[in-house]
């Protein structure tokens, strides 16, 4: 997809200090989107909307003209400039000798420290999502696995792991490199590259047939998906699916499918294939990605990542014109809607999916079943059948309640666990079927329990956007849910 305006809000200590746009974003408003008639209007409108800095030179070129044309007053510019200078002050720019300031003498010596390399590995571990794990599959035991087949066009990935908009890595730790250091491995790429026009099955199936376990690392790269490079389908590229199926069929032991990609993949074939015993999605895991993948495969780390997006089946592509950005489904045209909030069709994997080597139980410790909104005698909703309350309404202020959830790790391994609290609003205003209200990550040692608390602001957190773009709190029966746990909550006046 074409990436358009990106606004980045920099927050420090919980306070947003300045707002900066991507380099060409202000220009795009005028030149590509024709949202304004002149470049000066684009400069004025973005600054008036709160922009303090744009990383290109567009504001530098056109803001003065905007003031001269009366589109913008100098006070707005002063405000933006002071937000920028306040940030420079916080960084110690005006406090004398820069080398004596905390950020003043950072240099190459600070880049590849062992702490930073460990951070890269830890970030990769935390990002790994376990999507399928049949009994007896992961984690593999490094003491009992005497031979491991490592297969796939991303098995020895290096540069692919860092994706794009990347820095220069300290070094790469490929999956093959780390797995080979742990157990005896044999390796076959199985495809000449990720495009995989022709799978090379012979070596791959042969080594899988004789190894105690098989790890197949497939997926995409910037040759398949990147800014200005859309995929033409959402299946595994080229003949990768054939490679995976044939290797799985030939394998003697457990088969671990590792998908390295930015976007979701229709891997329904692998989900339903009993010979494929585990599926991991690792994103583009960065320079230490290979080490993190091995950490999960051999159980040195218990995965706790969750899918940040819905994985649609290939048929979805045919129902969604890429020019239609509507979130809501349209039954009249067969448009299926987008995201877990509005798409009701089948998914390959869903937003929020992700398991670990432990099993987790949730229970409700404290949550109200009824919340009443106090309204004045003459409020229109006292007499009429109101479907919802305007969030801007003065009665919809400071209405909050707590939810306390018990979370129990019934497994032996310690794990992190992300509690995703969703709500389903009553069916009014074409509301989403499900909406993520909040999430909390907890660390749970083996066989332990913890409590997680959410503060729910009724008017903010339980609101939906109506047909005219106004934020409303639907009255009636809401449903709060976490995993399989459901809790009805009635909202009345
Ligand atoms: C894996 O990749 C590295 C770095 O590109 C390369 O040096 C090495 O030969 C590759 N290993 C195999 C077995 O192809
Ligand atoms: C699976 O492997 C067996 C031999 O082990 C072979 O006879 C069969 O054709 C293979 N099936 C597929 C779908 O490749």
Coordinates of C-alpha atoms and ligand atoms in Angstrom, one line a residue:
X1 CA 0.0 0.0 0.0
X2 CA 1.0 3.6 -0.5
X3 CA 1.9 5.0 2.9
X4 CA 0.4 8.4 3.4
X5 CA 0.4 10.8 6.3
X6 CA 2.1 9.5 9.3
X7 CA 2.0 11.6 12.4
X8 CA 4.3 10.6 15.2
X9 CA 3.6 11.8 18.7
X10 CA 6.6 11.9 20.9
X11 CA 5.6 11.4 24.6
X12 CA 8.1 11.8 27.4
X13 CA 7.1 11.1 31.0
X14 CA 3.6 10.7 29.9
X15 CA 3.4 14.2 28.5
X16 CA 3.2 14.7 24.8
X17 CA 5.8 17.4 24.0
X18 CA 5.8 17.8 20.3
X19 CA 4.2 16.3 17.3
X20 CA 6.3 15.6 14.2
X21 CA 5.1 14.3 10.8
X22 CA 6.9 12.0 8.3
X23 CA 9.1 13.9 5.9
X24 CA 6.8 14.2 2.9
X25 CA 3.5 14.1 4.7
X26 CA 2.6 17.8 4.5
X27 CA 3.5 17.9 0.9
X28 CA 1.4 14.7 0.2
X29 CA -1.7 16.6 1.6
X30 CA -1.4 19.1 -1.2
X31 CA 0.3 17.3 -4.0
X32 CA -1.1 13.8 -4.0
X33 CA -4.3 14.0 -1.9
X34 CA -5.4 17.4 -3.2
X35 CA -6.7 18.1 0.3
X36 CA -5.6 21.7 0.1
X37 CA -5.4 24.1 -2.9
X38 CA -2.0 25.5 -2.1
X39 CA 1.2 24.4 -0.3
X40 CA 0.7 27.3 2.1
X41 CA -2.7 26.0 3.0
X42 CA -1.2 22.6 3.8
X43 CA 1.4 24.2 6.0
X44 CA -1.2 26.3 7.8
X45 CA -3.7 23.5 8.3
X46 CA -1.2 21.1 9.7
X47 CA 0.3 23.6 12.2
X48 CA -3.2 24.6 13.2
X49 CA -4.0 20.9 13.8
X50 CA -1.1 20.7 16.2
X51 CA 1.9 19.8 14.1
X52 CA 5.2 21.2 15.5
X53 CA 7.8 19.8 13.1
X54 CA 7.9 18.1 9.8
X55 CA 11.1 16.2 9.1
X56 CA 11.3 17.4 5.4
X57 CA 11.7 21.1 4.4
X58 CA 8.1 21.8 3.5
X59 CA 7.2 23.8 6.5
X60 CA 10.4 25.8 6.2
X61 CA 9.5 26.6 2.6
X62 CA 5.8 27.5 2.9
X63 CA 5.0 28.6 6.5
X64 CA 6.1 32.2 6.0
X65 CA 3.9 32.5 2.9
X66 CA 1.0 31.0 4.9
X67 CA 1.4 33.8 7.5
X68 CA 1.7 36.5 4.8
X69 CA -1.5 35.2 3.2
X70 CA -3.3 35.4 6.6
X71 CA -3.8 31.6 6.8
X72 CA -1.9 31.3 10.0
X73 CA -1.0 33.6 12.9
X74 CA 2.5 33.9 14.3
X75 CA 1.3 32.8 17.7
X76 CA 0.7 29.3 16.3
X77 CA 4.3 29.2 15.0
X78 CA 5.6 30.4 18.3
X79 CA 3.8 27.6 20.0
X80 CA 5.3 25.0 17.6
X81 CA 8.8 26.5 18.0
X82 CA 8.6 26.5 21.8
X83 CA 7.5 22.8 21.8
X84 CA 10.6 22.0 19.8
X85 CA 12.9 24.1 21.9
X86 CA 11.5 22.6 25.1
X87 CA 12.6 19.3 23.8
X88 CA 16.1 20.5 23.0
X89 CA 16.3 21.9 26.5
X90 CA 15.2 18.5 28.0
X91 CA 18.1 16.9 26.0
X92 CA 20.6 19.4 27.5
X93 CA 21.3 21.4 24.4
X94 CA 21.7 24.6 26.3
X95 CA 23.4 23.4 29.4
X96 CA 27.0 24.0 28.4
X97 CA 29.6 21.4 27.3
X98 CA 27.7 18.7 25.3
X99 CA 30.1 16.0 26.3
X100 CA 29.1 16.5 30.0
X101 CA 25.4 16.0 29.2
X102 CA 23.8 12.6 29.4
X103 CA 23.0 12.5 25.6
X104 CA 25.9 14.6 24.5
X105 CA 28.7 12.1 24.0
X106 CA 26.9 9.0 22.8
X107 CA 28.9 7.4 20.0
X108 CA 29.8 4.1 18.3
X109 CA 30.9 2.7 21.6
X110 CA 27.3 2.8 22.9
X111 CA 25.9 0.9 19.9
X112 CA 26.9 -2.7 20.0
X113 CA 27.3 -3.2 23.8
X114 CA 26.4 -6.6 25.1
X115 CA 23.3 -5.0 26.9
X116 CA 22.1 -3.7 23.5
X117 CA 22.6 -7.0 21.8
X118 CA 20.8 -8.8 24.5
X119 CA 18.0 -6.3 24.2
X120 CA 17.7 -7.1 20.5
X121 CA 17.5 -10.8 21.4
X122 CA 14.9 -10.1 24.1
X123 CA 12.8 -7.9 21.8
X124 CA 12.8 -10.7 19.2
X125 CA 11.8 -13.3 21.8
X126 CA 8.9 -11.2 23.1
X127 CA 7.7 -10.7 19.5
X128 CA 7.4 -14.4 18.7
X129 CA 3.9 -15.7 18.4
X130 CA 3.2 -19.4 18.9
X131 CA 0.1 -20.3 16.9
X132 CA -0.1 -24.0 17.0
X133 CA 1.5 -26.6 19.3
X134 CA 0.4 -30.2 19.3
X135 CA 1.2 -32.4 22.3
X136 CA 4.8 -33.7 22.1
X137 CA 6.0 -30.9 19.8
X138 CA 7.6 -27.8 21.3
X139 CA 9.7 -27.2 23.2
X140 CA 12.2 -29.6 21.7
X141 CA 14.7 -31.1 24.1
X142 CA 18.3 -30.3 23.1
X143 CA 19.5 -33.4 25.0
X144 CA 17.3 -35.9 23.2
X145 CA 17.3 -34.4 19.7
X146 CA 20.3 -36.0 18.0
X147 CA 19.7 -34.7 14.5
X148 CA 17.7 -31.7 13.3
X149 CA 16.7 -30.9 9.7
X150 CA 16.7 -27.2 9.1
X151 CA 14.9 -26.3 5.9
X152 CA 13.5 -23.3 4.0
X153 CA 14.4 -20.1 2.2
X154 CA 14.5 -18.1 5.4
X155 CA 16.4 -20.8 7.5
X156 CA 19.7 -19.0 7.0
X157 CA 18.2 -15.5 6.9
X158 CA 20.3 -12.6 7.8
X159 CA 19.4 -9.3 6.2
X160 CA 15.8 -10.4 5.7
X161 CA 15.4 -10.4 9.5
X162 CA 15.8 -6.7 9.8
X163 CA 13.0 -5.7 7.5
X164 CA 13.1 -2.1 6.2
X165 CA 13.6 1.4 7.7
X166 CA 16.4 -0.4 9.3
X167 CA 19.7 0.6 11.0
X168 CA 23.0 -1.1 10.5
X169 CA 23.0 -4.1 12.7
X170 CA 25.9 -5.1 15.0
X171 CA 25.9 -8.6 13.4
X172 CA 23.3 -11.1 12.3
X173 CA 22.5 -14.3 14.2
X174 CA 20.7 -16.5 11.7
X175 CA 18.4 -19.3 12.8
X176 CA 20.6 -21.9 11.2
X177 CA 23.7 -20.6 13.0
X178 CA 22.1 -20.8 16.4
X179 CA 20.3 -24.2 15.9
X180 CA 23.6 -25.7 14.6
X181 CA 25.4 -24.5 17.7
X182 CA 22.8 -26.4 19.9
X183 CA 22.3 -29.7 18.1
X184 CA 23.7 -31.5 15.0
X185 CA 21.8 -30.1 12.0
X186 CA 21.6 -30.8 8.3
X187 CA 20.4 -27.9 6.1
X188 CA 18.6 -27.5 2.8
X189 CA 17.2 -24.2 1.6
X190 CA 14.5 -26.0 -0.4
X191 CA 13.9 -23.0 -2.6
X192 CA 16.6 -20.8 -4.4
X193 CA 15.1 -17.7 -2.7
X194 CA 11.8 -16.6 -1.0
X195 CA 10.0 -16.2 -4.3
X196 CA 10.5 -19.9 -4.7
X197 CA 9.6 -20.3 -8.3
X198 CA 10.8 -23.9 -8.1
X199 CA 10.9 -25.8 -4.9
X200 CA 13.9 -28.2 -4.6
X201 CA 12.3 -31.1 -2.8
X202 CA 14.9 -33.9 -3.0
X203 CA 17.5 -32.8 -0.5
X204 CA 14.9 -31.2 1.8
X205 CA 12.6 -34.3 2.0
X206 CA 15.6 -36.6 2.4
X207 CA 17.1 -34.8 5.4
X208 CA 13.6 -34.4 7.0
X209 CA 13.1 -38.2 6.7
X210 CA 16.1 -39.1 8.7
X211 CA 16.2 -36.3 11.3
X212 CA 14.7 -36.5 14.8
X213 CA 12.8 -33.2 14.2
X214 CA 12.4 -30.7 11.4
X215 CA 12.3 -26.9 11.5
X216 CA 11.1 -25.3 8.3
X217 CA 11.6 -21.5 8.1
X218 CA 9.7 -19.9 5.3
X219 CA 7.8 -16.6 4.6
X220 CA 8.5 -13.4 2.9
X221 CA 11.2 -10.7 2.5
X222 CA 11.3 -7.2 1.0
X223 CA 11.2 -8.8 -2.4
X224 CA 7.6 -9.9 -1.6
X225 CA 6.2 -7.1 0.6
X226 CA 7.5 -3.6 1.2
X227 CA 6.4 0.0 0.9
X228 CA 5.1 0.4 -2.7
X229 CA 5.3 -3.3 -3.2
X230 CA 1.9 -5.0 -2.5
X231 CA 1.6 -8.8 -2.5
X232 CA -0.6 -10.1 -5.2
X233 CA -1.9 -12.9 -2.9
X234 CA -1.6 -13.8 0.7
X235 CA -0.5 -17.4 0.4
X236 CA 3.1 -18.4 1.1
X237 CA 5.1 -17.1 -1.9
X238 CA 5.7 -19.4 -5.0
X239 CA 6.1 -23.0 -4.2
X240 CA 6.8 -22.6 -0.5
X241 CA 3.5 -24.4 0.4
X242 CA 4.5 -27.4 -1.8
X243 CA 7.9 -27.5 0.0
X244 CA 6.3 -27.4 3.4
X245 CA 3.7 -30.0 2.6
X246 CA 6.2 -32.4 1.1
X247 CA 8.8 -31.9 3.9
X248 CA 6.1 -32.5 6.5
X249 CA 4.9 -35.6 4.8
X250 CA 8.5 -37.0 4.6
X251 CA 9.4 -36.0 8.2
X252 CA 10.1 -38.6 10.8
X253 CA 9.7 -36.4 13.9
X254 CA 7.8 -33.2 14.9
X255 CA 7.7 -30.5 12.2
X256 CA 8.0 -26.9 13.4
X257 CA 6.9 -24.3 10.8
X258 CA 8.4 -20.9 11.3
X259 CA 6.9 -18.0 9.3
X260 CA 9.1 -14.9 8.9
X261 CA 7.0 -12.1 7.4
X262 CA 5.5 -8.7 8.0
X263 CA 2.0 -9.5 6.7
X264 CA -0.3 -12.4 7.6
X265 CA -0.2 -15.5 5.5
X266 CA -3.0 -18.0 4.6
X267 CA -1.4 -21.1 6.0
X268 CA -4.7 -23.0 6.5
X269 CA -3.1 -26.0 4.9
X270 CA -0.5 -26.1 7.7
X271 CA -3.0 -25.4 10.4
X272 CA -5.0 -28.5 9.4
X273 CA -2.0 -30.8 8.6
X274 CA -1.4 -33.1 11.6
X275 CA 2.1 -33.7 10.5
X276 CA 2.9 -30.0 11.1
X277 CA 3.0 -30.0 14.9
X278 CA 3.9 -26.4 15.6
X279 CA 3.5 -23.0 13.9
X280 CA 5.4 -19.9 14.9
X281 CA 5.2 -16.4 13.5
X282 CA 8.3 -14.4 14.1
X283 CA 7.7 -11.2 12.1
X284 CA 11.0 -9.7 10.9
X285 CA 12.7 -10.4 14.2
X286 CA 15.9 -8.2 13.9
X287 CA 19.6 -8.9 14.0
X288 CA 19.3 -11.5 16.8
X289 CA 16.2 -13.1 15.5
X290 CA 17.8 -16.5 14.8
X291 CA 18.9 -16.8 18.4
X292 CA 15.4 -15.9 19.7
X293 CA 13.8 -18.5 17.4
X294 CA 16.2 -21.1 18.8
X295 CA 15.5 -20.0 22.4
X296 CA 11.8 -20.7 21.8
X297 CA 12.2 -23.9 19.9
X298 CA 14.4 -25.4 22.6
X299 CA 12.3 -24.0 25.5
X300 CA 14.9 -21.5 26.9
X301 CA 12.1 -19.0 26.5
X302 CA 8.4 -19.4 26.8
X303 CA 6.7 -17.5 24.0
X304 CA 4.0 -14.9 24.9
X305 CA 3.5 -12.8 21.8
X306 CA 0.1 -12.2 20.3
X307 CA -0.9 -11.6 16.7
X308 CA -1.3 -7.9 16.1
X309 CA -3.6 -8.4 13.1
X310 CA -6.1 -10.8 11.6
X311 CA -4.7 -13.4 9.2
X312 CA -7.3 -13.7 6.5
X313 CA -7.9 -16.6 4.1
X314 CA -6.8 -16.0 0.5
X315 CA -10.5 -15.7 -0.5
X316 CA -10.6 -12.4 1.4
X317 CA -8.3 -10.8 -1.2
X318 CA -10.9 -11.3 -3.9
X319 CA -13.7 -9.7 -1.8
X320 CA -11.7 -6.5 -0.8
X321 CA -11.0 -3.9 -3.5
X322 CA -7.8 -2.3 -2.3
X323 CA -9.4 1.1 -3.0
X324 CA -12.1 0.5 -0.5
X325 CA -10.9 1.6 3.0
X326 CA -14.2 1.1 4.8
X327 CA -13.9 -0.7 8.1
X328 CA -17.5 -1.8 8.2
X329 CA -18.8 -4.7 6.1
X330 CA -21.4 -3.9 3.4
X331 CA -23.7 -6.9 2.9
X332 CA -25.2 -5.2 -0.2
X333 CA -21.9 -5.4 -2.1
X334 CA -20.4 -8.5 -0.4
X335 CA -17.6 -6.3 1.1
X336 CA -16.5 -8.2 4.2
X337 CA -15.2 -5.4 6.4
X338 CA -11.8 -5.0 7.9
X339 CA -10.1 -6.1 11.2
X340 CA -11.3 -8.2 14.1
X341 CA -13.6 -5.3 14.9
X342 CA -15.8 -5.6 11.8
X343 CA -14.8 -8.7 9.8
X344 CA -17.1 -11.6 10.7
X345 CA -15.8 -14.2 8.2
X346 CA -13.5 -17.1 8.7
X347 CA -9.9 -16.3 9.7
X348 CA -6.7 -18.4 9.5
X349 CA -5.6 -16.9 12.8
X350 CA -7.2 -14.0 14.7
X351 CA -6.1 -10.8 16.2
X352 CA -4.8 -11.6 19.7
X353 CA -4.1 -15.2 19.0
X354 CA -0.9 -16.7 20.6
X355 CA -0.3 -19.5 23.1
X356 CA 2.6 -20.4 25.3
X357 CA 4.0 -23.7 26.7
X358 CA 2.0 -23.0 29.8
X359 CA -1.8 -23.1 30.1
X360 CA -3.4 -20.1 31.6
X361 CA -6.8 -19.7 33.4
X362 CA -8.6 -16.5 33.9
X363 CA -11.3 -15.7 36.4
X364 CA -13.3 -12.7 37.4
X365 CA -12.5 -11.5 40.9
X366 CA -14.4 -8.2 40.8
X367 CA -16.6 -6.6 38.1
X368 CA -20.0 -4.9 38.2
X369 CA -23.0 -6.3 36.4
X370 CA -24.8 -3.1 36.3
X371 CA -23.7 0.5 35.8
X372 CA -26.2 3.3 36.1
X373 CA -25.8 6.6 34.5
X374 CA -27.4 9.3 36.6
X375 CA -29.4 11.6 34.5
X376 CA -31.2 14.8 35.4
X377 CA -35.1 14.7 35.5
X378 CA -35.4 16.7 32.3
X379 CA -32.8 14.7 30.3
X380 CA -34.4 13.5 27.1
X381 CA -33.2 9.9 27.8
X382 CA -35.4 9.8 30.9
X383 CA -38.6 10.0 28.8
X384 CA -37.6 8.5 25.4
X385 CA -36.1 5.2 24.4
X386 CA -32.5 6.3 24.0
X387 CA -30.2 3.8 22.3
X388 CA -27.1 5.6 23.4
X389 CA -25.7 8.6 25.3
X390 CA -23.6 11.2 23.8
X391 CA -20.1 11.1 25.2
X392 CA -20.0 14.9 25.1
X393 CA -23.1 14.9 27.4
X394 CA -22.3 16.3 30.8
X395 CA -23.8 13.3 32.5
X396 CA -21.2 11.1 30.8
X397 CA -18.3 12.2 32.9
X398 CA -16.2 10.5 35.5
X399 CA -18.2 7.3 35.4
X400 CA -15.6 4.5 36.0
X401 CA -15.4 1.1 37.5
X402 CA -12.7 -1.5 38.2
X403 CA -12.3 -5.0 36.9
X404 CA -10.0 -7.3 38.8
X405 CA -9.1 -10.5 37.0
X406 CA -7.3 -13.5 38.4
X407 CA -4.7 -15.1 36.1
X408 CA -3.3 -18.5 36.9
X409 CA -0.4 -20.3 35.2
X410 CA -1.3 -24.0 35.6
X411 CA 1.9 -25.1 33.8
X412 CA 5.3 -25.7 35.2
X413 CA 7.3 -23.2 33.1
X414 CA 7.3 -19.6 34.0
X415 CA 5.8 -17.3 31.4
X416 CA 4.7 -13.9 30.5
X417 CA 1.0 -13.5 29.7
X418 CA -0.8 -10.7 28.0
X419 CA -4.4 -10.3 29.3
X420 CA -6.5 -8.8 26.4
X421 CA -9.8 -7.3 27.7
X422 CA -12.4 -7.0 25.0
X423 CA -15.9 -5.7 25.0
X424 CA -18.8 -6.3 22.7
X425 CA -21.2 -3.4 22.7
X426 CA -25.0 -3.8 22.1
X427 CA -25.9 -4.0 18.5
X428 CA -26.6 -0.3 17.8
X429 CA -25.0 2.3 15.4
X430 CA -23.4 -0.5 13.3
X431 CA -21.0 -0.9 16.2
X432 CA -17.9 -3.2 16.1
X433 CA -18.6 -6.8 17.1
X434 CA -15.6 -6.7 19.5
X435 CA -13.2 -4.0 20.6
X436 CA -10.0 -4.2 22.6
X437 CA -10.6 -2.2 25.7
X438 CA -7.2 -2.7 27.3
X439 CA -4.3 -5.1 27.9
X440 CA -1.8 -5.9 30.6
X441 CA 1.2 -8.0 30.6
X442 CA 2.0 -10.1 33.7
X443 CA 4.9 -12.4 34.5
X444 CA 3.8 -15.7 36.0
X445 CA 6.3 -18.2 37.5
X446 CA 5.2 -21.8 37.1
X447 CA 2.1 -22.8 39.1
X448 CA 1.4 -19.2 40.2
X449 CA -1.4 -16.7 40.3
X450 CA -1.6 -13.0 39.9
X451 CA -4.2 -10.3 39.7
X452 CA -4.6 -7.9 36.9
X453 CA -6.7 -4.7 37.3
X454 CA -8.3 -2.6 34.7
X455 CA -9.9 0.8 35.3
X456 CA -12.8 1.2 32.8
X457 CA -13.9 4.7 32.0
X458 CA -17.5 4.1 30.8
X459 CA -17.8 7.1 28.5
X460 CA -14.4 6.6 27.0
X461 CA -13.8 2.9 27.0
X462 CA -17.3 1.6 26.3
X463 CA -18.1 4.1 23.6
X464 CA -18.5 3.5 19.8
X465 CA -18.6 5.9 16.9
X466 CA -22.1 6.4 15.4
X467 CA -23.1 6.8 11.7
X468 CA -22.4 10.6 11.9
X469 CA -19.0 10.3 13.5
X470 CA -20.1 11.1 17.0
X471 CA -18.9 9.2 20.0
X472 CA -21.7 7.5 21.8
X473 CA -22.1 5.1 24.8
X474 CA -24.6 2.4 23.8
X475 CA -27.1 1.7 26.5
X476 CA -28.1 -1.9 27.2
X477 CA -26.2 -5.2 27.5
X478 CA -22.4 -5.1 27.0
X479 CA -20.2 -8.1 27.1
X480 CA -16.7 -8.0 28.6
X481 CA -14.5 -10.9 27.6
X482 CA -11.0 -12.3 28.2
X483 CA -10.2 -15.5 26.5
X484 CA -13.2 -17.8 26.9
X485 CA -14.4 -15.9 29.9
X486 CA -17.5 -13.7 29.4
X487 CA -19.0 -11.2 31.7
X488 CA -22.3 -9.4 30.9
X489 CA -22.5 -5.8 32.0
X490 CA -25.7 -3.8 31.8
X491 CA -25.5 -0.1 31.2
X492 CA -28.7 1.8 32.1
X493 CA -29.8 5.3 32.8
Ligands
LIG1 C1 24.5 -19.0 5.9 O1 24.6 -17.6 5.7 C2 25.9 -17.1 5.9 C3 25.8 -15.6 5.8 O2 25.2 -15.2 4.6 C4 26.9 -17.7 5.0 O3 28.2 -17.3 5.2 C5 26.8 -19.2 5.2 O4 27.6 -19.9 4.2 C6 25.4 -19.8 5.0 N1 25.3 -21.1 5.4 C7 25.0 -22.1 4.6 C8 25.1 -23.5 5.1 O5 24.6 -21.9 3.5
LIG2 C1 3.9 -38.9 1.4 O1 5.0 -39.8 1.5 C2 4.7 -41.1 1.1 C3 6.0 -41.9 1.3 O2 6.5 -41.7 2.6 C4 4.4 -41.1 -0.4 O3 4.1 -42.4 -0.8 C5 3.2 -40.1 -0.6 O4 3.0 -40.0 -2.0 C6 3.5 -38.8 0.0 N1 2.3 -37.9 -0.1 C7 2.3 -36.7 -0.6 C8 1.0 -36.0 -0.6 O5 3.3 -36.2 -1.0

